[in-house]
Short mmCIF file of C-alpha atoms in Angstrom, two decimals:
data_model
loop_
_atom_site.label_atom_id
_atom_site.label_comp_id
_atom_site.label_asym_id
_atom_site.label_seq_id
_atom_site.Cartn_x
_atom_site.Cartn_y
_atom_site.Cartn_z
CA MET A 1047 58.98 -47.82 32.61
CA LYS A 1048 57.96 -49.24 29.39
CA TRP A 1049 54.63 -47.92 29.61
CA LEU A 1050 56.16 -44.51 30.33
CA ALA A 1051 58.37 -45.10 27.18
CA ALA A 1052 55.57 -46.27 24.87
CA TYR A 1053 53.31 -43.32 26.03
CA MET A 1054 56.27 -40.82 25.26
CA GLY A 1055 56.91 -42.30 22.37
CA ARG A 1056 60.79 -42.91 22.78
CA ALA A 1057 63.19 -44.28 25.26
CA THR A 1058 63.91 -43.12 28.82
CA PRO A 1059 66.38 -43.08 30.58
CA ARG A 1060 65.82 -45.36 34.28
CA TRP A 1061 68.04 -42.47 35.87
CA LEU A 1062 65.01 -39.59 35.41
CA LEU A 1063 63.24 -41.25 38.27
CA LEU A 1064 64.88 -40.46 41.01
CA LEU A 1065 64.74 -36.54 40.05
CA ALA A 1066 61.17 -36.62 41.78
CA ALA A 1067 61.19 -38.99 44.69
CA LEU A 1068 58.91 -38.53 47.03
CA THR A 1069 59.44 -38.49 51.06
CA ILE A 1070 56.99 -40.46 52.15
CA PRO A 1071 57.38 -44.13 54.04
CA ALA A 1072 56.50 -46.48 51.18
CA LEU A 1073 59.95 -45.90 48.89
CA SER A 1074 58.21 -47.51 45.88
CA THR A 1075 56.03 -44.29 45.62
CA LEU A 1076 58.02 -42.03 43.31
CA VAL A 1077 56.73 -39.08 41.21
CA LEU A 1078 57.73 -39.39 37.36
CA LEU A 1079 59.50 -36.65 36.86
CA ASP A 1080 60.67 -37.10 32.76
CA ILE A 1081 62.80 -35.11 30.27
CA ASP A 1082 62.80 -35.89 26.96
CA ALA A 1083 66.68 -35.41 25.92
CA SER A 1084 65.82 -34.70 22.14
CA SER A 1085 63.72 -31.89 22.82
CA LEU A 1086 66.11 -30.10 25.45
CA ALA A 1087 68.06 -29.87 22.40
CA ARG A 1088 65.53 -28.33 20.81
CA GLY A 1089 65.06 -25.39 23.84
CA HIS A 1090 62.02 -27.52 25.30
CA LEU A 1091 61.06 -29.05 28.71
CA VAL A 1092 58.69 -31.73 28.78
CA ASN A 1093 57.18 -32.30 32.30
CA GLN A 1094 55.16 -34.89 33.30
CA HIS A 1095 54.38 -34.33 37.05
CA GLN A 1096 52.30 -36.19 39.10
CA SER A 1097 51.53 -34.80 42.74
CA ARG A 1098 51.19 -36.43 46.13
CA ASP A 1099 48.03 -37.01 46.05
CA PRO A 1100 47.31 -38.09 42.68
CA ALA A 1101 43.02 -37.13 43.40
CA SER A 1102 44.31 -33.67 43.98
CA SER A 1103 46.13 -33.32 40.33
CA THR A 1104 45.88 -35.49 37.55
CA ALA A 1105 47.12 -32.60 35.24
CA HIS A 1106 49.53 -33.08 32.92
CA ALA A 1107 52.21 -30.07 31.35
CA HIS A 1108 53.81 -30.37 28.02
CA ALA A 1109 54.84 -27.02 26.86
CA SER A 1110 57.90 -25.36 26.13
CA ASP A 1111 60.19 -22.95 28.32
CA GLY A 1112 61.50 -21.18 24.89
CA SER A 1113 63.61 -18.45 26.51
CA SER A 1114 66.13 -20.54 28.50
CA SER A 1115 67.22 -22.27 25.43
CA ALA A 1116 70.35 -20.99 24.10
CA LEU A 1117 71.24 -22.11 27.98
CA LEU A 1118 70.14 -25.31 27.59
CA THR A 1119 72.53 -28.37 26.58
CA SER A 1120 71.96 -31.22 23.94
CA GLY A 1121 72.61 -33.91 25.95
CA PRO A 1122 69.75 -36.02 28.38
CA TYR A 1123 68.91 -33.67 31.59
CA LEU A 1124 71.38 -35.19 33.71
CA SER A 1125 73.97 -33.24 31.32
CA GLU A 1126 71.63 -29.99 32.59
CA LEU A 1127 72.40 -30.62 36.29
CA SER A 1128 76.39 -30.94 35.33
CA ASP A 1129 76.64 -28.02 33.25
CA LEU A 1130 77.97 -25.60 36.13
CA ALA A 1131 77.82 -22.14 34.08
CA PHE A 1132 74.05 -23.04 34.15
CA LEU A 1133 73.44 -23.19 37.20
CA GLU A 1134 75.76 -20.85 38.38
CA LEU A 1135 73.07 -18.37 36.66
CA ALA A 1136 70.91 -18.36 39.97
CA LYS A 1137 73.90 -16.87 41.68
CA GLN A 1138 73.47 -13.78 39.12
CA PRO A 1139 69.51 -13.54 39.21
CA ASN A 1140 68.12 -11.10 37.32
CA GLY A 1141 64.51 -9.58 38.05
CA SER A 1142 63.19 -9.41 34.93
CA ASN A 1143 63.88 -12.74 33.63
CA TRP A 1144 60.96 -14.56 35.47
CA THR A 1145 61.25 -17.22 32.95
CA LEU A 1146 64.53 -18.03 33.93
CA LEU A 1147 63.13 -17.90 37.49
CA GLY A 1148 60.74 -20.13 37.20
CA HIS A 1149 63.47 -22.49 35.26
CA HIS A 1150 65.75 -22.58 38.22
CA LEU A 1151 63.06 -23.42 40.66
CA ARG A 1152 61.49 -26.70 38.69
CA LEU A 1153 65.38 -27.84 38.65
CA PHE A 1154 65.34 -26.97 42.34
CA ASN A 1155 61.71 -28.73 43.42
CA ALA A 1156 63.44 -32.01 41.11
CA THR A 1157 65.95 -32.02 43.41
CA TYR A 1158 64.63 -31.50 46.44
CA ALA A 1159 62.24 -33.76 45.80
CA ALA A 1160 65.36 -37.05 45.48
CA GLN A 1161 67.08 -34.63 48.35
CA THR A 1162 64.70 -35.56 50.77
CA TRP A 1163 64.34 -39.04 49.80
CA VAL A 1164 67.95 -39.81 49.79
CA SER A 1165 68.30 -38.09 53.49
CA SER A 1166 65.35 -40.33 54.49
CA VAL A 1167 66.77 -43.49 53.23
CA GLY A 1168 70.71 -42.93 53.03
CA LEU A 1169 72.68 -43.04 49.87
CA VAL A 1170 73.63 -46.59 48.96
CA ALA A 1171 70.13 -47.59 49.59
CA ALA A 1172 68.46 -45.04 47.37
CA SER A 1173 71.63 -46.24 45.06
CA ARG A 1174 70.32 -49.51 45.30
CA VAL A 1175 66.35 -49.10 45.19
CA SER A 1176 66.96 -46.66 42.04
CA ARG A 1177 69.57 -48.55 40.30
CA LEU A 1178 71.97 -45.20 40.29
CA SER A 1179 75.41 -45.55 40.64
CA LEU A 1180 77.00 -43.09 43.31
CA SER A 1181 78.25 -40.63 41.07
CA ARG A 1182 75.26 -40.46 39.26
CA MET A 1183 73.28 -39.81 42.67
CA GLU A 1184 75.91 -38.39 43.86
CA LEU A 1185 75.81 -35.52 40.50
CA ILE A 1186 72.05 -34.68 41.47
CA LEU A 1187 72.83 -34.07 45.34
CA THR A 1188 75.88 -31.93 44.33
CA SER A 1189 73.50 -29.76 42.11
CA PHE A 1190 70.76 -29.79 44.49
CA ARG A 1191 72.86 -28.33 47.30
CA LEU A 1192 74.89 -25.63 44.57
CA LEU A 1193 71.14 -25.04 43.24
CA GLU A 1194 69.95 -24.15 47.37
CA ARG A 1195 72.51 -22.23 48.39
CA SER A 1196 72.71 -19.91 45.03
CA LEU A 1197 69.09 -19.19 45.16
CA PHE A 1198 68.39 -19.04 48.96
CA PRO A 1199 72.20 -17.55 50.71
CA TRP A 1200 69.80 -16.52 53.17
CA LEU A 1201 68.94 -20.17 54.45
CA GLY A 1202 71.84 -20.71 56.63
CA LYS A 1203 71.41 -17.94 58.58
CA GLN A 1204 69.66 -18.03 62.07
CA PRO A 1205 67.38 -15.72 63.25
CA VAL A 1206 67.02 -14.57 66.72
CA GLN A 1207 64.32 -15.90 68.80
CA PRO A 1208 64.82 -16.24 72.71
CA GLY A 1209 64.64 -20.10 73.87
CA MET A 1210 64.82 -21.13 69.52
CA ALA A 1211 68.32 -21.36 69.36
CA ASP A 1212 68.76 -23.80 72.48
CA ARG A 1213 66.16 -25.85 70.86
CA THR A 1214 67.69 -25.73 66.97
CA SER A 1215 71.14 -27.06 68.62
CA ALA A 1216 69.87 -29.62 70.13
CA ARG A 1217 67.64 -31.16 67.47
CA ARG A 1218 70.47 -30.34 65.16
CA ARG A 1219 72.99 -32.67 67.93
CA ARG A 1220 70.54 -35.08 67.82
CA GLY A 1221 69.77 -35.54 64.26
CA GLY A 1222 66.34 -33.58 64.54
CA ARG A 1223 63.41 -35.83 65.52
CA ASP A 1224 64.00 -38.99 64.21
CA GLY A 1225 67.74 -39.60 66.21
CA ARG A 1226 70.15 -39.45 63.53
CA ASP A 1227 73.29 -38.46 63.56
CA GLY A 1228 72.94 -34.68 63.24
CA GLN A 1229 75.70 -32.01 61.45
CA ASP A 1230 76.90 -29.01 62.82
CA ASP A 1231 76.81 -27.56 59.94
CA LEU A 1232 73.13 -27.36 59.06
CA GLY A 1233 73.98 -28.66 54.96
CA GLY A 1234 74.73 -31.95 55.76
CA LEU A 1235 73.40 -34.41 53.72
CA GLY A 1236 70.07 -33.04 54.10
CA GLY A 1237 70.67 -29.80 52.67
CA LEU A 1238 69.22 -26.77 54.52
CA SER A 1239 65.94 -26.84 53.29
CA VAL A 1240 65.86 -30.60 54.24
CA GLU A 1241 67.26 -29.73 57.81
CA HIS A 1242 64.85 -27.42 58.82
CA VAL A 1243 62.01 -29.05 57.57
CA ARG A 1244 63.22 -31.39 60.36
CA ALA A 1245 64.08 -28.71 62.68
CA ALA A 1246 60.84 -27.30 62.54
CA ALA A 1247 57.99 -29.23 65.08
CA GLY A 1248 54.11 -28.44 65.98
CA ARG A 1249 51.83 -25.76 65.28
CA GLY A 1250 51.58 -22.42 65.32
CA ILE A 1251 50.74 -18.79 64.16
CA VAL A 1252 53.13 -16.10 62.97
CA MET A 1253 52.36 -12.50 62.11
CA THR A 1254 55.15 -10.14 61.28
CA THR A 1255 54.92 -6.09 63.18
CA GLY A 1256 56.88 -3.72 63.99
CA THR A 1257 56.27 -0.60 66.47
CA LYS A 1258 53.50 1.40 64.49
CA TYR A 1259 51.26 -1.42 64.28
CA ALA A 1260 51.80 -3.60 67.41
CA THR A 1261 49.01 -2.56 69.61
CA MET A 1262 47.29 -4.07 66.25
CA ALA A 1263 48.89 -6.89 66.89
CA LYS A 1264 47.85 -7.00 70.94
CA PHE A 1265 44.60 -7.01 69.27
CA ALA A 1266 44.40 -9.89 66.85
CA ILE A 1267 46.04 -11.89 70.23
CA PHE A 1268 43.37 -11.21 72.16
CA ALA A 1269 40.88 -11.75 69.82
CA LEU A 1270 42.53 -15.67 68.73
CA ARG A 1271 42.76 -16.34 72.80
CA HIS A 1272 38.97 -14.96 73.16
CA ALA A 1273 38.39 -17.59 70.02
CA GLY A 1274 39.49 -20.00 71.88
CA SER A 1275 43.04 -20.61 70.20
CA VAL A 1276 45.34 -22.12 72.11
CA LEU A 1277 48.09 -21.78 69.45
CA PRO A 1278 51.56 -20.34 70.22
CA VAL A 1279 52.10 -17.35 68.32
CA GLU A 1280 55.61 -15.98 66.91
CA ILE A 1281 55.58 -12.30 66.82
CA VAL A 1282 58.44 -10.90 63.62
CA TYR A 1283 60.13 -7.94 63.33
CA CYS A 1284 63.35 -6.41 61.75
CA GLY A 1285 66.09 -5.25 64.98
CA GLU A 1286 65.76 -2.48 67.18
CA SER A 1287 65.19 0.09 65.09
CA ASP A 1288 61.73 -1.47 64.14
CA MET A 1289 60.63 -2.06 66.67
CA ALA A 1290 60.94 0.16 70.24
CA ALA A 1291 62.07 -1.57 73.52
CA ASP A 1292 58.26 -1.17 75.24
CA ALA A 1293 56.64 -2.04 72.03
CA ARG A 1294 58.95 -6.15 72.63
CA SER A 1295 57.87 -5.14 76.42
CA MET A 1296 54.28 -5.50 75.77
CA PHE A 1297 54.86 -8.44 73.90
CA ASP A 1298 56.94 -10.29 76.38
CA GLN A 1299 54.03 -9.67 79.21
CA LEU A 1300 51.75 -11.55 76.54
CA ALA A 1301 51.40 -15.63 77.32
CA ASN A 1302 52.53 -18.01 74.40
CA VAL A 1303 53.58 -15.18 72.59
CA THR A 1304 57.59 -15.30 71.77
CA LEU A 1305 59.86 -12.10 69.45
CA VAL A 1306 61.54 -13.32 66.91
CA ASP A 1307 64.37 -10.65 65.52
CA MET A 1308 65.04 -11.11 61.45
CA SER A 1309 68.06 -9.06 61.51
CA SER A 1310 70.30 -11.31 61.88
CA MET A 1311 68.77 -13.23 59.50
CA MET A 1312 68.34 -11.20 56.38
CA GLY A 1313 70.77 -7.92 57.67
CA GLY A 1314 70.16 -4.35 55.02
CA ASP A 1315 67.16 -6.26 53.29
CA CYS A 1316 64.98 -6.87 56.44
CA SER A 1317 62.55 -3.95 56.76
CA ASN A 1318 59.35 -4.83 58.07
CA GLY A 1319 56.36 -4.55 55.03
CA TRP A 1320 54.91 -7.04 52.97
CA GLN A 1321 58.47 -9.04 51.94
CA LEU A 1322 59.62 -9.88 55.18
CA LYS A 1323 55.98 -12.42 55.21
CA PRO A 1324 56.84 -15.51 53.64
CA PHE A 1325 60.51 -14.82 55.46
CA ALA A 1326 58.70 -15.05 59.09
CA VAL A 1327 56.81 -18.87 57.75
CA LEU A 1328 60.48 -19.89 56.82
CA ALA A 1329 62.54 -18.58 60.35
CA SER A 1330 59.02 -20.15 62.43
CA SER A 1331 59.80 -23.14 64.35
CA PHE A 1332 56.78 -24.27 63.78
CA ARG A 1333 56.40 -27.67 61.15
CA GLN A 1334 52.75 -26.33 60.16
CA VAL A 1335 53.00 -22.94 60.53
CA ILE A 1336 49.27 -19.75 60.17
CA LEU A 1337 50.86 -16.81 58.39
CA MET A 1338 48.14 -13.76 59.33
CA ASP A 1339 48.49 -10.15 59.30
CA ALA A 1340 48.49 -7.74 62.39
CA ASP A 1341 44.66 -6.76 61.26
CA THR A 1342 43.77 -10.52 60.98
CA ILE A 1343 41.21 -11.42 62.94
CA PHE A 1344 39.44 -14.78 63.86
CA MET A 1345 35.85 -15.24 64.55
CA GLN A 1346 36.72 -18.75 65.12
CA PRO A 1347 39.86 -20.60 66.87
CA PRO A 1348 42.29 -20.72 63.74
CA GLU A 1349 43.08 -24.31 64.92
CA THR A 1350 40.28 -25.53 62.23
CA LEU A 1351 42.38 -24.71 59.43
CA PHE A 1352 44.58 -27.30 60.39
CA ASP A 1353 41.87 -29.81 59.92
CA ASN A 1354 40.34 -28.31 56.97
CA PRO A 1355 40.15 -31.50 54.38
CA SER A 1356 41.75 -29.17 51.70
CA PHE A 1357 44.44 -28.39 53.69
CA ILE A 1358 45.49 -31.63 55.38
CA GLN A 1359 45.26 -33.18 51.41
CA THR A 1360 47.43 -30.29 49.76
CA GLY A 1361 49.75 -28.67 52.69
CA ALA A 1362 48.85 -25.22 51.72
CA LEU A 1363 45.38 -23.17 51.95
CA LEU A 1364 45.26 -19.74 50.28
CA PHE A 1365 42.37 -17.02 50.43
CA ARG A 1366 41.19 -15.34 47.45
CA ASP A 1367 40.98 -11.42 47.83
CA ARG A 1368 37.35 -9.41 46.54
CA THR A 1369 36.68 -9.84 42.92
CA LEU A 1370 38.14 -5.71 41.47
CA PRO A 1371 37.89 -4.90 38.51
CA TYR A 1372 40.57 -5.79 35.94
CA GLY A 1373 43.42 -3.38 35.87
CA THR A 1374 42.65 -1.75 39.04
CA TRP A 1375 44.48 -1.86 42.07
CA ARG A 1376 47.91 -2.21 40.26
CA GLY A 1377 46.62 -5.64 39.47
CA GLY A 1378 45.71 -7.94 36.53
CA PRO A 1379 47.78 -7.40 32.92
CA GLY A 1380 51.34 -7.64 35.49
CA ILE A 1381 49.75 -10.51 37.23
CA ASN A 1382 49.00 -12.90 33.96
CA GLU A 1383 53.03 -11.57 32.43
CA MET A 1384 54.49 -12.82 35.61
CA LEU A 1385 52.15 -16.01 35.63
CA ASP A 1386 52.88 -16.77 31.94
CA GLU A 1387 56.69 -16.39 32.54
CA VAL A 1388 57.50 -17.68 36.33
CA ALA A 1389 55.30 -20.95 35.06
CA ALA A 1390 55.62 -20.73 31.42
CA PRO A 1391 55.46 -24.29 31.20
CA PHE A 1392 52.30 -24.63 32.36
CA LYS A 1393 50.68 -21.68 30.04
CA GLY A 1394 46.72 -23.15 29.71
CA ASP A 1395 46.69 -25.74 31.93
CA LEU A 1396 47.18 -24.06 35.57
CA LEU A 1397 46.15 -26.15 38.90
CA PHE A 1398 44.47 -23.11 39.95
CA ASN A 1399 42.67 -22.95 36.23
CA ALA A 1400 39.40 -21.04 37.07
CA SER A 1401 41.41 -17.78 38.18
CA ARG A 1402 39.62 -14.35 38.15
CA VAL A 1403 42.91 -12.99 37.13
CA VAL A 1404 43.34 -15.31 34.08
CA ALA A 1405 39.80 -14.75 32.49
CA LYS A 1406 40.29 -10.63 33.00
CA GLN A 1407 37.32 -11.03 35.51
CA SER A 1408 39.00 -9.11 38.33
CA ALA A 1409 42.33 -7.69 39.02
CA VAL A 1410 43.57 -9.83 42.26
CA GLU A 1411 42.85 -13.47 43.24
CA ILE A 1412 44.79 -13.36 46.68
CA ASP A 1413 44.63 -12.40 49.75
CA SER A 1414 47.02 -13.16 51.51
CA GLY A 1415 46.09 -11.69 55.09
CA VAL A 1416 45.97 -15.66 56.15
CA VAL A 1417 48.17 -18.59 54.87
CA VAL A 1418 48.15 -22.26 55.81
CA TRP A 1419 51.25 -23.86 54.92
CA ASP A 1420 52.68 -27.27 55.53
CA LYS A 1421 57.07 -27.31 56.13
CA ASP A 1422 56.91 -30.41 55.20
CA ARG A 1423 55.29 -30.39 52.65
CA ALA A 1424 55.09 -27.37 50.77
CA MET A 1425 58.95 -26.13 51.59
CA PRO A 1426 60.58 -25.74 48.19
CA ALA A 1427 57.04 -23.22 47.47
CA ILE A 1428 58.01 -21.80 50.54
CA LEU A 1429 61.20 -20.59 49.95
CA ALA A 1430 59.89 -19.38 45.93
CA ALA A 1431 57.81 -16.96 47.66
CA CYS A 1432 60.81 -15.65 49.90
CA LEU A 1433 62.39 -15.33 46.71
CA MET A 1434 59.62 -13.76 45.05
CA ASN A 1435 59.74 -10.86 47.75
CA SER A 1436 63.25 -10.70 47.30
CA ARG A 1437 65.66 -7.95 45.52
CA PRO A 1438 65.74 -8.08 42.59
CA TYR A 1439 62.47 -10.09 42.14
CA ARG A 1440 60.57 -8.22 44.49
CA ASP A 1441 60.73 -4.82 42.59
CA SER A 1442 59.56 -6.04 39.90
CA LEU A 1443 56.31 -8.43 41.66
CA TYR A 1444 55.60 -5.23 43.45
CA ALA A 1445 55.34 -3.03 40.28
CA ARG A 1446 53.11 -5.34 38.01
CA SER A 1447 50.38 -6.51 41.22
CA TYR A 1448 49.78 -5.25 44.82
CA GLY A 1449 52.56 -6.07 47.40
CA ASP A 1450 53.17 -10.05 48.09
CA LYS A 1451 49.34 -11.02 47.63
CA GLU A 1452 50.20 -12.85 44.87
CA SER A 1453 53.63 -14.46 45.13
CA PHE A 1454 52.51 -17.14 47.43
CA TRP A 1455 49.70 -18.92 43.93
CA LEU A 1456 52.63 -17.49 41.75
CA ALA A 1457 54.74 -20.13 43.46
CA HIS A 1458 52.70 -23.12 43.46
CA GLU A 1459 52.04 -22.70 39.81
CA ALA A 1460 55.48 -22.66 39.12
CA LEU A 1461 56.21 -25.65 41.07
CA ARG A 1462 52.89 -27.32 40.11
CA MET A 1463 53.04 -27.54 43.80
CA PRO A 1464 49.21 -28.56 44.42
CA PHE A 1465 47.40 -25.87 46.55
CA ALA A 1466 43.93 -25.69 48.46
CA LEU A 1467 41.49 -22.29 48.38
CA GLY A 1468 39.19 -21.39 51.11
CA ARG A 1469 35.80 -20.87 49.98
CA GLY A 1470 34.16 -17.94 47.83
CA ASN A 1471 35.83 -14.49 47.24
CA GLY A 1472 36.68 -12.37 49.46
CA GLY A 1473 33.39 -10.38 50.86
CA SER A 1474 31.99 -8.07 53.77
CA ILE A 1475 31.53 -7.97 57.18
CA GLY A 1476 30.17 -5.35 58.42
CA ALA A 1477 26.66 -3.64 58.92
CA TYR A 1478 23.86 -3.82 55.96
CA ASN A 1479 22.50 -0.98 54.48
CA SER A 1480 19.08 -1.26 53.27
CA SER A 1481 18.58 1.63 51.52
CA THR A 1482 21.74 0.65 48.93
CA ASN A 1483 21.28 -2.73 49.40
CA GLN A 1484 24.84 -3.28 50.74
CA VAL A 1485 27.24 -4.86 53.23
CA CYS A 1486 29.49 -2.40 54.44
CA GLY A 1487 32.76 -3.51 55.99
CA HIS A 1488 35.87 -5.20 56.11
CA LEU A 1489 37.61 -8.42 53.60
CA TYR A 1490 35.65 -11.02 55.19
CA HIS A 1491 36.02 -15.24 54.69
CA PRO A 1492 33.72 -17.55 55.53
CA ASP A 1493 34.54 -21.23 56.91
CA ASP A 1494 32.80 -24.05 54.67
CA ALA A 1495 29.66 -23.65 56.46
CA MET A 1496 29.72 -20.23 55.29
CA ARG A 1497 30.31 -18.94 59.00
CA PRO A 1498 32.26 -16.08 59.88
CA LEU A 1499 35.91 -17.53 59.85
CA TRP A 1500 38.07 -14.40 59.67
CA LEU A 1501 38.41 -10.72 58.61
CA ASN A 1502 40.99 -9.08 57.12
CA GLY A 1503 41.22 -4.90 57.86
CA GLY A 1504 40.93 -4.59 61.69
CA LEU A 1505 37.94 -3.39 63.26
CA GLY A 1506 38.05 -0.22 62.65
CA ARG A 1507 40.48 3.11 61.45
CA PRO A 1508 42.49 4.26 61.94
CA ARG A 1509 44.49 1.26 62.86
CA VAL A 1510 47.17 2.66 65.58
CA PRO A 1511 45.69 4.32 68.68
CA ILE A 1512 44.79 8.01 68.31
CA THR A 1513 46.87 9.17 70.97
CA LEU A 1514 49.98 7.75 69.43
CA GLY A 1515 51.97 8.35 67.12
CA THR A 1516 53.68 6.29 63.72
CA THR A 1517 56.52 6.14 66.42
CA GLY A 1518 54.82 4.92 69.69
CA LYS A 1519 55.27 8.53 70.79
CA SER A 1520 52.54 10.56 72.49
CA ARG A 1521 51.03 13.23 69.52
CA SER A 1522 48.58 15.80 70.23
CA SER A 1523 45.85 15.86 66.99
CA THR A 1524 42.41 14.87 68.23
CA SER A 1525 41.18 14.74 64.04
CA THR A 1526 38.77 12.28 64.10
CA SER A 1527 38.57 12.48 60.21
CA GLY A 1528 38.03 9.01 58.70
CA HIS A 1529 37.88 7.72 61.92
CA TYR A 1530 35.04 4.53 62.39
CA VAL A 1531 34.95 1.75 64.62
CA LEU A 1532 32.65 -1.54 62.74
CA SER A 1533 29.46 -2.93 64.66
CA LEU A 1534 29.49 -6.26 62.98
CA THR A 1535 26.13 -7.55 62.15
CA HIS A 1536 25.86 -8.77 58.50
CA TRP A 1537 28.41 -10.64 55.94
CA ALA A 1538 27.64 -11.17 52.29
CA THR A 1539 30.22 -13.03 49.80
CA GLU A 1540 30.03 -14.24 46.36
CA GLU A 1541 31.45 -17.21 44.29
CA SER A 1542 30.59 -16.17 40.61
CA GLY A 1543 32.79 -13.78 40.47
CA ASN A 1544 30.02 -11.09 39.53
CA ALA A 1545 30.23 -8.56 42.07
CA THR A 1546 29.87 -4.87 42.64
CA TRP A 1547 31.97 -3.06 45.57
CA SER A 1548 32.00 1.11 46.26
CA SER A 1549 36.03 1.09 47.05
CA GLN A 1550 36.27 5.10 46.86
CA THR A 1551 36.01 5.37 50.90
CA GLU A 1552 36.61 3.41 53.35
CA PRO A 1553 34.62 1.14 54.63
CA PHE A 1554 34.34 -0.85 51.28
CA CYS A 1555 30.51 -2.20 50.35
CA LEU A 1556 29.12 -4.98 48.48
CA LYS A 1557 25.98 -4.29 46.77
CA VAL A 1558 24.01 -7.71 47.16
CA ASN A 1559 22.81 -8.87 43.91
CA GLY A 1560 22.41 -11.65 42.33
CA GLY A 1561 25.92 -13.35 42.86
CA VAL A 1562 25.58 -12.61 46.51
CA VAL A 1563 24.99 -13.72 49.62
CA ARG A 1564 23.72 -11.94 52.34
CA GLY A 1565 23.91 -13.46 56.24
CA SER A 1566 23.57 -12.08 60.00
CA LEU A 1567 25.79 -13.06 62.72
CA ASP A 1568 24.35 -15.69 65.37
CA GLU A 1569 24.07 -15.28 69.39
CA GLY A 1570 27.52 -16.75 69.92
CA GLU A 1571 28.80 -14.49 66.73
CA LEU A 1572 27.33 -11.16 68.30
CA ALA A 1573 28.40 -11.44 71.35
CA MET A 1574 32.58 -11.82 69.20
CA SER A 1575 31.54 -8.84 67.55
CA GLN A 1576 30.85 -6.76 71.04
CA PHE A 1577 33.73 -7.85 72.63
CA LEU A 1578 35.68 -6.95 69.30
CA GLU A 1579 34.22 -3.59 69.57
CA GLU A 1580 34.62 -2.73 72.91
CA THR A 1581 38.47 -3.86 73.05
CA TRP A 1582 39.16 -1.66 70.00
CA ARG A 1583 37.43 1.17 71.36
CA PHE A 1584 39.31 0.94 74.96
CA MET A 1585 42.34 0.51 72.99
CA PHE A 1586 42.57 2.51 69.95
CA VAL A 1587 40.09 5.17 71.21
CA GLY A 1588 39.85 5.08 74.66
CA GLY A 1589 43.44 5.61 74.74
CA GLY A 1590 44.27 2.59 77.53
CA PRO A 1591 45.91 -0.69 78.13
CA ALA A 1592 43.88 -3.66 77.14
CA THR A 1593 44.37 -7.38 79.59
CA GLU A 1594 43.63 -10.92 77.70
#
């Protein structure tokens, strides 16, 4: 503590050390979240935050959170946590005030870290190690529970998943994976979010869909199995009105696939769209989760993502979208506004300091067709993404960006929680046109060795069988305007942010210029491509049922 006090130029209260205690076996390893009392009195928040892996991020943030200065107390940080009037504001969300949202999320993150540690070692032991009185410890834990229940009121509700309720109840009764005494109420000593992590187990894939894109999701599962994946899949939807009985029956017939009805958890706000995706991760039974869109196609087993060194290091893996002109596609200025607000203390010192959007080089940053999370390490960021995709924040998010895409990145930046990025910016996979020197196809992502890993957008248009309408019932239209099926032979990708796209019509085409790398599929990848094309034509053009 003496070196830190000397560094800050002032005395530092000992009790502040507990605020970011980590859930790791070595109890002596703590993250220091140092908040200066005199700065708080002026409305400034000084935050020094080390990541779980010191090698993954060494950045420090020293910035002001001026918009919330009127809410901050003149005493030390503990006074802020005990100011129930301030914490109660979390129950009255203001969709236009992302600065206050970010501040509440960071308070929750700090108390979550302390709560996680306390729940692992016990209150008395934590008090003894930290040299804090029980009353001070209990104040921090009370603040955690108040913030948790105020910010995330849906957290204690359970989705309907055949077989999952029994497994969850069993874990609760035996106190989770470590055999400690459990609680009937998920709150308990650990809090709802901490207990949720303890109840999750294993690895798996989560997709959201309804009746309209059910066949697309089925195709994605066929592609997964053909690529060699054995991961279990959970299909998330919003009640019977969202997914018809015949679609549910179709998924029930697929091996290692489980349906999850989110309507009981989200109520009237449950509608199948972008906003459901982070909630699907939260509701899944898996500890390590691959969230993938129904139109995502894997060319390799997605299990490889869990072995990615960057994911192992951070517990979160995101992928970058195409480099598109700043200000187009509802992107650019609005994203920077939200980033400046929700991550205000870290402005100019972001974790992802090479952002194309921040540099005004691209309109979009993240492709949320695949998001990989370890709940054990990323739960606060998952909850933050859920909150951003729920009302009233969702209206602001979708007005200033293109759907859910940027919320995953913004959540991590707001909390300064490390995350990894896949290699390169979004590219194109399809066919090479030598006359225009373009690769025309769908959104493409390689692995670290620059081989095809996954693509987004399905394999053609339309993305519903041409013999079906959006309700899943037969229709007689035979129009083929805009219809196509991709034959995957070539790919192109770039890492420089220097890309020229032709995006007026689908499929989009990426110009192979100085910053773009072009390649072709090898023999095994071409065989995978042939299977995908034949299966797509059968399911979406031929109209017959496909089998695994």
